PDB file of C-alpha atoms in Angstrom:
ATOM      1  CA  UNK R 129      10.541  16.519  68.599  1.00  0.00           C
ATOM      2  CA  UNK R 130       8.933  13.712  70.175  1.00  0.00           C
ATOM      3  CA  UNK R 131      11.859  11.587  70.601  1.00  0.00           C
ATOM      4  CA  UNK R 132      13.996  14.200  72.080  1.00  0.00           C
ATOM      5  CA  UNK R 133      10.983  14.872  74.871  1.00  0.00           C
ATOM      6  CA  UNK R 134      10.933  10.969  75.120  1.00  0.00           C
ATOM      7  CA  UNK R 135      14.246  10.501  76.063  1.00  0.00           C
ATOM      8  CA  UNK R 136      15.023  13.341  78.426  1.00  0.00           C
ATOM      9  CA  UNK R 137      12.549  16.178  79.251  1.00  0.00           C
ATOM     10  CA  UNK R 138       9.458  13.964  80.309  1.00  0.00           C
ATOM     11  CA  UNK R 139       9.307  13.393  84.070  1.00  0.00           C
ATOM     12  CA  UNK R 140       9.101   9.958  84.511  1.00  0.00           C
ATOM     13  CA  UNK R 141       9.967   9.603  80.968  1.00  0.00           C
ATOM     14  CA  UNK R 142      11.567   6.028  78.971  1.00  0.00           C
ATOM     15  CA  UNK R 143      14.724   5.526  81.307  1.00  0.00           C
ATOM     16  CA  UNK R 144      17.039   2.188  82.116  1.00  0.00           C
ATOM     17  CA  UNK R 145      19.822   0.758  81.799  1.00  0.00           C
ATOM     18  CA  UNK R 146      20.939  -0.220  78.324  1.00  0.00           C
ATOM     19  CA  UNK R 147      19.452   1.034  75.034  1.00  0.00           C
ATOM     20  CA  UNK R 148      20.007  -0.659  71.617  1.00  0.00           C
ATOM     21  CA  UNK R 149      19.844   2.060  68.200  1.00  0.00           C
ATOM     22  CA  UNK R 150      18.734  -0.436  65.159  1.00  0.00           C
ATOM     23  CA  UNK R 151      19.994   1.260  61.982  1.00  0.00           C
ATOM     24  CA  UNK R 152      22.382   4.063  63.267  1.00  0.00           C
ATOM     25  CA  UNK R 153      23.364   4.817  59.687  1.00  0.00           C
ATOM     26  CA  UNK R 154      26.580   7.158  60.394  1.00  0.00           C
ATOM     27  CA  UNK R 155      24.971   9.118  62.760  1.00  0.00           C
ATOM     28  CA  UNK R 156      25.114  10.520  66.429  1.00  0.00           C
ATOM     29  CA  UNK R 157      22.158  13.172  66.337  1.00  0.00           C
ATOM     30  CA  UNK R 158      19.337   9.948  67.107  1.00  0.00           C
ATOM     31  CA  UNK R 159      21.259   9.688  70.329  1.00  0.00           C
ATOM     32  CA  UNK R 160      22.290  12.790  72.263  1.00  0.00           C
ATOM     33  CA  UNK R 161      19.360  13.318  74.464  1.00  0.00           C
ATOM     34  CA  UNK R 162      19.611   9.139  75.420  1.00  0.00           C
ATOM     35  CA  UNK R 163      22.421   9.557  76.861  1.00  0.00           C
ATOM     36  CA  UNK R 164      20.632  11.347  79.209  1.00  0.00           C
ATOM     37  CA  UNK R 165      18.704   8.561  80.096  1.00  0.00           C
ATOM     38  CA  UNK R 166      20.356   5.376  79.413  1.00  0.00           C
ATOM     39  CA  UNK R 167      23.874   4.042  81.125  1.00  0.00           C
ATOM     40  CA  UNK R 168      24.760   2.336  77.705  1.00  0.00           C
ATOM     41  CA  UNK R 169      23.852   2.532  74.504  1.00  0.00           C
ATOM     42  CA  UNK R 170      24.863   0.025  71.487  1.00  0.00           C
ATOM     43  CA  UNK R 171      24.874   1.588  67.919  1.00  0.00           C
ATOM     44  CA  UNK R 172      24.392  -0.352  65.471  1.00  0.00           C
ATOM     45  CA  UNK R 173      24.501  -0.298  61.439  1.00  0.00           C
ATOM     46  CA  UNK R 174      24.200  -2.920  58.150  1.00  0.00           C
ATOM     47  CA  UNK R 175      27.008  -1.217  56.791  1.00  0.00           C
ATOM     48  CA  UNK R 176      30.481  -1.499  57.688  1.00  0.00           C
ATOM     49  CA  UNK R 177      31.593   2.131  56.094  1.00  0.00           C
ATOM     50  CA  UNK R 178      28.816   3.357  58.718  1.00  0.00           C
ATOM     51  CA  UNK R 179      30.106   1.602  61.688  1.00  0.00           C
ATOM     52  CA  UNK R 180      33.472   3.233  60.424  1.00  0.00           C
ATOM     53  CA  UNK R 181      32.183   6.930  60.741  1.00  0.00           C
ATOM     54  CA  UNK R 182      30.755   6.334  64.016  1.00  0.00           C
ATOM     55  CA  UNK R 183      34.260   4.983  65.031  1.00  0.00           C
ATOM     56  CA  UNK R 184      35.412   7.628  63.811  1.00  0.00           C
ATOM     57  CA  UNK R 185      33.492  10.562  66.311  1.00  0.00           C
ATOM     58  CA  UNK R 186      33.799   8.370  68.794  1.00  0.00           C
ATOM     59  CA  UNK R 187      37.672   8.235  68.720  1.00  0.00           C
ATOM     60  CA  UNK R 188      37.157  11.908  68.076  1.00  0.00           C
ATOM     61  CA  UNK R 189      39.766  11.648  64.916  1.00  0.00           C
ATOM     62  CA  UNK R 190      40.292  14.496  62.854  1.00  0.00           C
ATOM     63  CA  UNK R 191      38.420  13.868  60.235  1.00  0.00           C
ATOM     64  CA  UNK R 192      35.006  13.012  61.499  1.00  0.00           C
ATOM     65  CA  UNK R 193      32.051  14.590  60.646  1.00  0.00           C
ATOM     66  CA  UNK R 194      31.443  17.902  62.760  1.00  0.00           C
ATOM     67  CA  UNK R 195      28.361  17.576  64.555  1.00  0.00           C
ATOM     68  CA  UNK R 196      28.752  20.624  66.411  1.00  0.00           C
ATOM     69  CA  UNK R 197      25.520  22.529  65.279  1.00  0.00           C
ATOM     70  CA  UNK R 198      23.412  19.472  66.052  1.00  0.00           C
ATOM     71  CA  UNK R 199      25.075  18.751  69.302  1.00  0.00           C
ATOM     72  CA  UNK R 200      24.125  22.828  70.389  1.00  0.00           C
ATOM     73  CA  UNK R 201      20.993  22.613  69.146  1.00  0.00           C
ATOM     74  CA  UNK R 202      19.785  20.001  71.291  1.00  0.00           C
ATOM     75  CA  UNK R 203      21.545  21.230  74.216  1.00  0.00           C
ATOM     76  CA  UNK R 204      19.427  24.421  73.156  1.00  0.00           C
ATOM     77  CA  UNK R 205      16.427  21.845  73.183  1.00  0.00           C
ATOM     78  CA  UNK R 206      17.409  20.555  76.785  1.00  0.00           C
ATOM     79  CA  UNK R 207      17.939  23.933  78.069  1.00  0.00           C
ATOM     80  CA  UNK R 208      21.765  24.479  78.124  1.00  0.00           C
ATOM     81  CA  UNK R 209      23.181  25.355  74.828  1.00  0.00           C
ATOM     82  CA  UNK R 210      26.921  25.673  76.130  1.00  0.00           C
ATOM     83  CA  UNK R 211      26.782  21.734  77.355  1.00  0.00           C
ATOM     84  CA  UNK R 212      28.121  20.879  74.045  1.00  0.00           C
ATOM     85  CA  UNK R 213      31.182  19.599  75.304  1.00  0.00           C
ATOM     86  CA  UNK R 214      30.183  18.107  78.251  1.00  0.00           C
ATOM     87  CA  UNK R 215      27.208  16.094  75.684  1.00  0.00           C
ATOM     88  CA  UNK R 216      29.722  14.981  73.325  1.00  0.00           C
ATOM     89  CA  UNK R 217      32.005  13.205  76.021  1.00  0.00           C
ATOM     90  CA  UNK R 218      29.101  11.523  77.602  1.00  0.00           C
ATOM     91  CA  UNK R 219      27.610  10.317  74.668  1.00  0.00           C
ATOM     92  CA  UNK R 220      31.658   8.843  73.441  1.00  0.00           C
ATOM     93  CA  UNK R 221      31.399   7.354  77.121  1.00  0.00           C
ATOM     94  CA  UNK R 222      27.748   5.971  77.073  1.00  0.00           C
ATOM     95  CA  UNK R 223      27.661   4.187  73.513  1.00  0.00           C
ATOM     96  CA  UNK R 224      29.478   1.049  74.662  1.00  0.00           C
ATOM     97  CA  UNK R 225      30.063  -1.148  71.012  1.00  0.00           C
ATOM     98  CA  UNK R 226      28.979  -0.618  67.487  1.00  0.00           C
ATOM     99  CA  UNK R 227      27.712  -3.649  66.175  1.00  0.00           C
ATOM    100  CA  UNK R 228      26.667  -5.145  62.508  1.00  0.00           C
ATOM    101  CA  UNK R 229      22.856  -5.675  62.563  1.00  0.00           C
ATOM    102  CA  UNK R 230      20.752  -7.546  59.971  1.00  0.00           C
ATOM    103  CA  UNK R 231      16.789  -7.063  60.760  1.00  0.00           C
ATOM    104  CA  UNK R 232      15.923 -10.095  58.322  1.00  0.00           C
ATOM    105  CA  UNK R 233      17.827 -12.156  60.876  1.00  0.00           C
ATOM    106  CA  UNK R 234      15.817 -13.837  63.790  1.00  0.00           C
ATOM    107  CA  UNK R 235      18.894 -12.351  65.952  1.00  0.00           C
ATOM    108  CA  UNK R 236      19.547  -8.980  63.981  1.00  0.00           C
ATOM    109  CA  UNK R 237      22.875  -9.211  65.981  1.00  0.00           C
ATOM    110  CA  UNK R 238      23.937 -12.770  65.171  1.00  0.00           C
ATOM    111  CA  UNK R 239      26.383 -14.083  65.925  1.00  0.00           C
ATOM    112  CA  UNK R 240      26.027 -11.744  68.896  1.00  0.00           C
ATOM    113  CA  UNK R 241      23.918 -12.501  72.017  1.00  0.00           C
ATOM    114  CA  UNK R 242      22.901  -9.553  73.531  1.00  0.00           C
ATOM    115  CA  UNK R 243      20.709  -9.206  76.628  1.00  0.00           C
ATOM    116  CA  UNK R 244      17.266  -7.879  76.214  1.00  0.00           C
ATOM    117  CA  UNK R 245      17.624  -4.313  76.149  1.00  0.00           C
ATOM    118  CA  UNK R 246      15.323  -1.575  78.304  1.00  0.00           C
ATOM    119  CA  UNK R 247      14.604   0.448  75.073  1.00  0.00           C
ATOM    120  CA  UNK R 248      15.039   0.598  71.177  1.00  0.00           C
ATOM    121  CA  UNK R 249      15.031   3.281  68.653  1.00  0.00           C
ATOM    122  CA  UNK R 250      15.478   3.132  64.814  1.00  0.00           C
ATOM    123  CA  UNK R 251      14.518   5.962  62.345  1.00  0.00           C
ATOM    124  CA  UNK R 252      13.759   5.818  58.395  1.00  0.00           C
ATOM    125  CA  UNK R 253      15.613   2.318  58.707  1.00  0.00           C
ATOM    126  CA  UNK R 254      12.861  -0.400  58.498  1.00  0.00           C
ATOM    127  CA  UNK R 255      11.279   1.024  55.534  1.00  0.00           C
ATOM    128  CA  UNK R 256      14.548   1.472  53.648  1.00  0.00           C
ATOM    129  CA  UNK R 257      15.452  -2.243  55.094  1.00  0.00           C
ATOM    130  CA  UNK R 258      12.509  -4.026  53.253  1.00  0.00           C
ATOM    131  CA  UNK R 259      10.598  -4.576  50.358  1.00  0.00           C
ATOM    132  CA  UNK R 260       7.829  -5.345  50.705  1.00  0.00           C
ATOM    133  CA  UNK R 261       5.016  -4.971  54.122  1.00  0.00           C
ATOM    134  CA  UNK R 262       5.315  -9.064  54.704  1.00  0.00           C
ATOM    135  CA  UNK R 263       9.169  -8.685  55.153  1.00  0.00           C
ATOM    136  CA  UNK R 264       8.524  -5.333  57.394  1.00  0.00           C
ATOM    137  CA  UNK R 265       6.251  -7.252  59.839  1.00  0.00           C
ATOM    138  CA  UNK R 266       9.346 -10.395  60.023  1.00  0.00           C
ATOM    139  CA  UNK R 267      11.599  -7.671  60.548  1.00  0.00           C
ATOM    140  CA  UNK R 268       9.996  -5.775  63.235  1.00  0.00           C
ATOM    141  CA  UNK R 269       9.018  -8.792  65.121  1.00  0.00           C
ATOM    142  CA  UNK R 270      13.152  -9.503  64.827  1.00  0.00           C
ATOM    143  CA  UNK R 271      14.444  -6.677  66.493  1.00  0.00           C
ATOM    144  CA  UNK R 272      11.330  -7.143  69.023  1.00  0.00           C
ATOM    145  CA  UNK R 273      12.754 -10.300  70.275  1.00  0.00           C
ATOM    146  CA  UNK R 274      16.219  -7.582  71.491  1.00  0.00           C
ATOM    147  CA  UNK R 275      14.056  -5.828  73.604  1.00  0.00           C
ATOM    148  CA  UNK R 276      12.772  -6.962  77.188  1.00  0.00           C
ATOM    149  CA  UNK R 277       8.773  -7.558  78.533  1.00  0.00           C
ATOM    150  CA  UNK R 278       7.510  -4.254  79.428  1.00  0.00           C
ATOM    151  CA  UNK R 279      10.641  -2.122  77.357  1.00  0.00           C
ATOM    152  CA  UNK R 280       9.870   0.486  75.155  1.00  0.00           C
ATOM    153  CA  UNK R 281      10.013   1.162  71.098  1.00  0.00           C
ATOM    154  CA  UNK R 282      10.634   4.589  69.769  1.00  0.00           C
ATOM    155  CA  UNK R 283      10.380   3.996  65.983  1.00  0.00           C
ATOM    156  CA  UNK R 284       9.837   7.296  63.312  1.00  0.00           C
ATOM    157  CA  UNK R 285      10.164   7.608  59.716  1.00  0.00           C
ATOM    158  CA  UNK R 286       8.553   8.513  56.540  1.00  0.00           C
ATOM    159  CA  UNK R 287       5.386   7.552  55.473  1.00  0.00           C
ATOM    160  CA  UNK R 288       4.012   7.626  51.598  1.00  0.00           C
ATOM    161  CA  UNK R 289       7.726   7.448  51.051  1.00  0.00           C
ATOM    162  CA  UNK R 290       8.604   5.262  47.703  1.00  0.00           C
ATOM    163  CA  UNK R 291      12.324   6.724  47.303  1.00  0.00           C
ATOM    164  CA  UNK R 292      14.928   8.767  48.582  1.00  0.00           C
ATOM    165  CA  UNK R 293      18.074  10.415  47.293  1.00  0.00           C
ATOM    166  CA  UNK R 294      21.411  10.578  48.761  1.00  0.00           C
ATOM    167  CA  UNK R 295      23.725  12.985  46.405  1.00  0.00           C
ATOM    168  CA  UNK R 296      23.062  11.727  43.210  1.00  0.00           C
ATOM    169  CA  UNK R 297      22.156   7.705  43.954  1.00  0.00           C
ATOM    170  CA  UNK R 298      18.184   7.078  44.520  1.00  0.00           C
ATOM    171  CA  UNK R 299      17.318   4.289  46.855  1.00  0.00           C
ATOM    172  CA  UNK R 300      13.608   2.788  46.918  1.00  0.00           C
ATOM    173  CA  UNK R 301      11.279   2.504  50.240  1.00  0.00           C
ATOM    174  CA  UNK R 302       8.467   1.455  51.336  1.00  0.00           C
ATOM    175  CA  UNK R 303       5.867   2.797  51.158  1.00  0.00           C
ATOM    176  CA  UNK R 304       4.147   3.108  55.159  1.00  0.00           C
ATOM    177  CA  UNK R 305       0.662   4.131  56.296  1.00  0.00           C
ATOM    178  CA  UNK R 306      -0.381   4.777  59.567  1.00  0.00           C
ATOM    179  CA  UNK R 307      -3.137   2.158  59.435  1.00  0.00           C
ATOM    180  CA  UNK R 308      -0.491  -0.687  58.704  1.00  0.00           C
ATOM    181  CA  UNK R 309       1.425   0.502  61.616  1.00  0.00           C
ATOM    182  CA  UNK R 310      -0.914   0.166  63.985  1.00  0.00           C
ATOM    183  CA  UNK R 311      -1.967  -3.186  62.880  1.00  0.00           C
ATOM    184  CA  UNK R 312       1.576  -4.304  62.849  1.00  0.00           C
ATOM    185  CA  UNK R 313       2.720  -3.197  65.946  1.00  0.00           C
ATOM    186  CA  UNK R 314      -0.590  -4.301  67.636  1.00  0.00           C
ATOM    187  CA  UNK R 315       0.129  -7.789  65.684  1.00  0.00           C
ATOM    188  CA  UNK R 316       3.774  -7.910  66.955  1.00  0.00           C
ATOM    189  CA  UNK R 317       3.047  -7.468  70.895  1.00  0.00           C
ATOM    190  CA  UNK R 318       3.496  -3.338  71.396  1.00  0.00           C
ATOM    191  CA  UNK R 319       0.967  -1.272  73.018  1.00  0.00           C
ATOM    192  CA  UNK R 320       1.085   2.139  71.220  1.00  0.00           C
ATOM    193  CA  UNK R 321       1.169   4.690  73.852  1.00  0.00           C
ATOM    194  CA  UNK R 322       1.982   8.077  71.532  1.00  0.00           C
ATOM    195  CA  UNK R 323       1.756   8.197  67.710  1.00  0.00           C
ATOM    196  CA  UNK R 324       2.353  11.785  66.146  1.00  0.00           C
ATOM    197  CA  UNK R 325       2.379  12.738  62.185  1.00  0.00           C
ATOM    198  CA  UNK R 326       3.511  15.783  61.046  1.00  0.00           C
ATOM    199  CA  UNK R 327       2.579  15.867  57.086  1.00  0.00           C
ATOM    200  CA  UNK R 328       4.674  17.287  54.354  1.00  0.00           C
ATOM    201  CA  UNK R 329       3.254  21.105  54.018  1.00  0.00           C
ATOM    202  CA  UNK R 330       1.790  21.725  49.779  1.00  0.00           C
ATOM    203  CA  UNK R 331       4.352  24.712  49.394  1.00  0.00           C
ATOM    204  CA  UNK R 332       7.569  22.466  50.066  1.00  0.00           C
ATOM    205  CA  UNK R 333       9.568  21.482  47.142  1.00  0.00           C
ATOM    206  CA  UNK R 334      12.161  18.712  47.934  1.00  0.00           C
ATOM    207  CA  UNK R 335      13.164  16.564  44.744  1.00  0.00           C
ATOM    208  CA  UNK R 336      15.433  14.313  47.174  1.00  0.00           C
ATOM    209  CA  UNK R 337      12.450  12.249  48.483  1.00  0.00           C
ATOM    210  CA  UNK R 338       8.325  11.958  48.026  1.00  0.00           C
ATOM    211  CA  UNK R 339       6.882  11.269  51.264  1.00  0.00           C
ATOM    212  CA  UNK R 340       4.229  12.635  52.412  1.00  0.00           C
ATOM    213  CA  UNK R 341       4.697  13.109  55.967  1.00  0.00           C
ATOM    214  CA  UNK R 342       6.884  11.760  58.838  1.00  0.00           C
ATOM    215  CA  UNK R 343       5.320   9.452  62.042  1.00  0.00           C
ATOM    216  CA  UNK R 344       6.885   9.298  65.717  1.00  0.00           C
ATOM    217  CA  UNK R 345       5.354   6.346  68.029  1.00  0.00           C
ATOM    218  CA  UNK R 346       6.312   5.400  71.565  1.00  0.00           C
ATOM    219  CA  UNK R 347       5.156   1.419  71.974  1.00  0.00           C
ATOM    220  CA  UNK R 348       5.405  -0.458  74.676  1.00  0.00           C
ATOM    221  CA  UNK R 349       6.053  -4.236  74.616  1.00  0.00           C
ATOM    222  CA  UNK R 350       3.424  -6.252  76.318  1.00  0.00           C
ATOM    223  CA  UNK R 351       4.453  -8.271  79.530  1.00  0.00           C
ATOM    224  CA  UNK R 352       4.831 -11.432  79.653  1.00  0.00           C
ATOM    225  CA  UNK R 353       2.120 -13.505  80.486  1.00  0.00           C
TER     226      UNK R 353
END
């Protein structure tokens, strides 16, 4: 997984000081090899009933979602499969607030200020965000303007991707191509650095979404001049 080697097994690898998750849904898994890397990290989600499960793991209440096969399979990843414990309690220490975020905002965190941020990472959340490829290009230069000169952008989803399922509710997505994300994030100010596809294989059969593959890019924003 490119984003797990990103964030902790690369020498020299994306590293700082605070790390900003755009579109954290209800979910922890995005986040337990940063922790490894990062002294803070600010989830962050459109949805109130999301920011509520993530309150919830964090506070470790009883009836959180169990992320205990996830959290041992990427100690397994990072060579230490009985670290779960030890991972879960730094990642409740490292993730320092949960904030609302709005990507068609110029300020996704308004009426929050925070200071630029060393890195940011969103999966399948841009594409599910907007409608249309004008309104992905607004938001992407948005949550650009949270992340410092010379910071880094690890960004994955779907691409060929016009809907997903969750249970029995379909949502609609955009539809993404690799060529559009190259122009947009050359457009926007990032210098692609890695850009992986791994394409959806003939002989699977998954009725809960139609994409076609699934991309994983490491950008870096340009300096400031």
């Amino acid at each position: 997984d490119l984003q797990e080697r990103i964030l902790y097994s690369e020498p020299g690898g994306v590293k700082g000081d605070t790390l900003i998750d755009i579109g954290s849904g209800p979910n922890i898994h995005q986040l337990l090899s940063a922790c490894e890397s990062f002294k803070e990290i600010i989830a962050s989600d459109y949805t109130y009933r999301n920011h509520r499960e993530l309150e919830k793991w964090l506070k470790n209440e009883p009836e959180a979602f169990d992320w205990t096969p996830v959290v041992e399979y990427v100690c397994e990843l990072e060579g230490n499969r009985e670290k779960k414990a030890e991972k879960e309690a730094k990642l409740r220490k490292t993730i320092k607030q949960v904030l609302k975020c709005d990507v068609h905002k110029s300020n996704p965190m308004d009426p929050i200020v925070l200071p630029p941020a060393d890195c940011l990472i969103s999966s399948l959340c841009l594409e599910a965000a907007c409608k249309d490829l004008n309104t992905y290009r607004n938001a992407l230069k948005n949550i650009n303007s949270l992340l410092k000169p010379g910071g880094h952008l690890v960004l994955s989803g779907d691409l060929g991707c016009s809907f997903f399922m969750v249970g029995p509710k379909r949502f609609s997505c955009l539809d993404l191509r690799e060529e559009f994300l190259r122009e947009v994030l050359s457009e926007t100010g990032f210098i692609i650095q890695e850009f992986e596809v791994l394409f959806r294989g003939d002989d699977i059969i998954d009725e809960s979404s139609d994409f076609s593959g699934m991309y994983f890019i490491l950008a870096r924003k340009e300096e400031a001049i």
